[in-house]
Amino acid sequence: MTLRMKTLLTISAALAGLIAILFIVSQGIISHQITEAEEEGIRQDVTRVTGVLSSFLDGMVATNSDWSSWDDTYQFIEDKDQAYITANINSNTFNTLDLNLMVFVHESGEIVESRAFDLENEIEVPLPEDLLQHLNSDSPLVHHPSPGSTVKGILLLHQGPMLVVSRPILDSMGEGPVRGSFIIGRQLDENVLLQIETITRSGLEISRLDSTGMPADFIDA
């Protein structure tokens, strides 16, 4: 299997692969005898949840664009001046933007800067090791064929699923040539699930389809 296939992403506005990545079940549906009305309720719940996730990703696209289409970032990816990092990236940045991850990748494939942050404990943490395999030059996360390119979706990591958005690094006018990629990520953790539950008024559980510890009622459903 190629790296491109292993990188489980939804490109552009589509979230068609979301259901294959996450198995989302309303907590109240456990019975083996699911009625037609209950099935319709589940479909509506899934539609609402995927809609909220899509909105979350759209918000992250806007955040990413503020950084990726910016003269300062455009210059930094070339000169690697750490004054840019000192002035712009700290714990307040992650807390304000509600992000766990920022990665700057030069068009050559070099990771110029990467930062990961634990929002719950408010500390900087190492970059997830399994994320690196998705930052290969062949990955859609770091290969943007045009200034209008956007990659967004859910990336499965060892520590859990992460919402990710990658856009090309451009000048403040949104013009190229493309100098690299800026990637941001938000862990799909309990805090995010709580926000989704509040918006959709649905109780949620999320499990990987390939998980050996998947609850029995998930499998039966």
CSV table of C-alpha atoms in Angstrom, one decimal, residues 64-65 67-70 73-74 105 107 140-151 165-171 174-183:
chain,number,residue,atom,x,y,z
A,64,ASN,CA,-4.6,28.1,8.3
A,65,SER,CA,-5.1,30.6,5.5
A,67,TRP,CA,-0.8,32.0,8.4
A,68,SER,CA,-0.1,30.3,5.1
A,69,SER,CA,-1.0,33.3,3.0
A,70,TRP,CA,1.2,35.8,4.8
A,73,THR,CA,5.5,33.1,6.7
A,74,TYR,CA,6.5,33.3,3.0
A,105,VAL,CA,7.4,22.3,5.4
A,107,GLU,CA,8.8,22.9,-0.9
A,140,PRO,CA,-0.9,15.2,-0.2
A,141,LEU,CA,-0.2,17.0,3.1
A,142,VAL,CA,3.1,18.5,1.7
A,143,HIS,CA,2.5,18.4,-2.0
A,144,HIS,CA,0.3,21.3,-3.2
A,145,PRO,CA,0.1,21.4,-7.0
A,146,SER,CA,-1.4,24.9,-7.1
A,147,PRO,CA,-2.0,28.0,-4.9
A,148,GLY,CA,-5.6,27.1,-4.5
A,149,SER,CA,-4.9,23.6,-3.1
A,150,THR,CA,-6.3,22.6,0.3
A,151,VAL,CA,-6.1,19.3,2.0
A,165,VAL,CA,-5.6,21.0,7.4
A,166,SER,CA,-2.8,21.7,5.0
A,167,ARG,CA,-2.4,24.7,2.6
A,168,PRO,CA,0.4,26.0,0.4
A,169,ILE,CA,2.6,28.8,1.8
A,170,LEU,CA,2.0,31.9,-0.3
A,171,ASP,CA,2.5,35.6,0.0
A,174,GLY,CA,-2.4,34.5,-1.9
A,175,GLU,CA,-0.1,34.3,-4.8
A,176,GLY,CA,2.9,32.0,-5.5
A,177,PRO,CA,5.1,30.4,-6.4
A,178,VAL,CA,4.3,27.9,-3.7
A,179,ARG,CA,7.2,27.8,-1.2
A,180,GLY,CA,6.0,25.0,1.0
A,181,SER,CA,3.1,23.7,3.1
A,182,PHE,CA,1.7,24.8,6.4
A,183,ILE,CA,-0.1,22.1,8.4
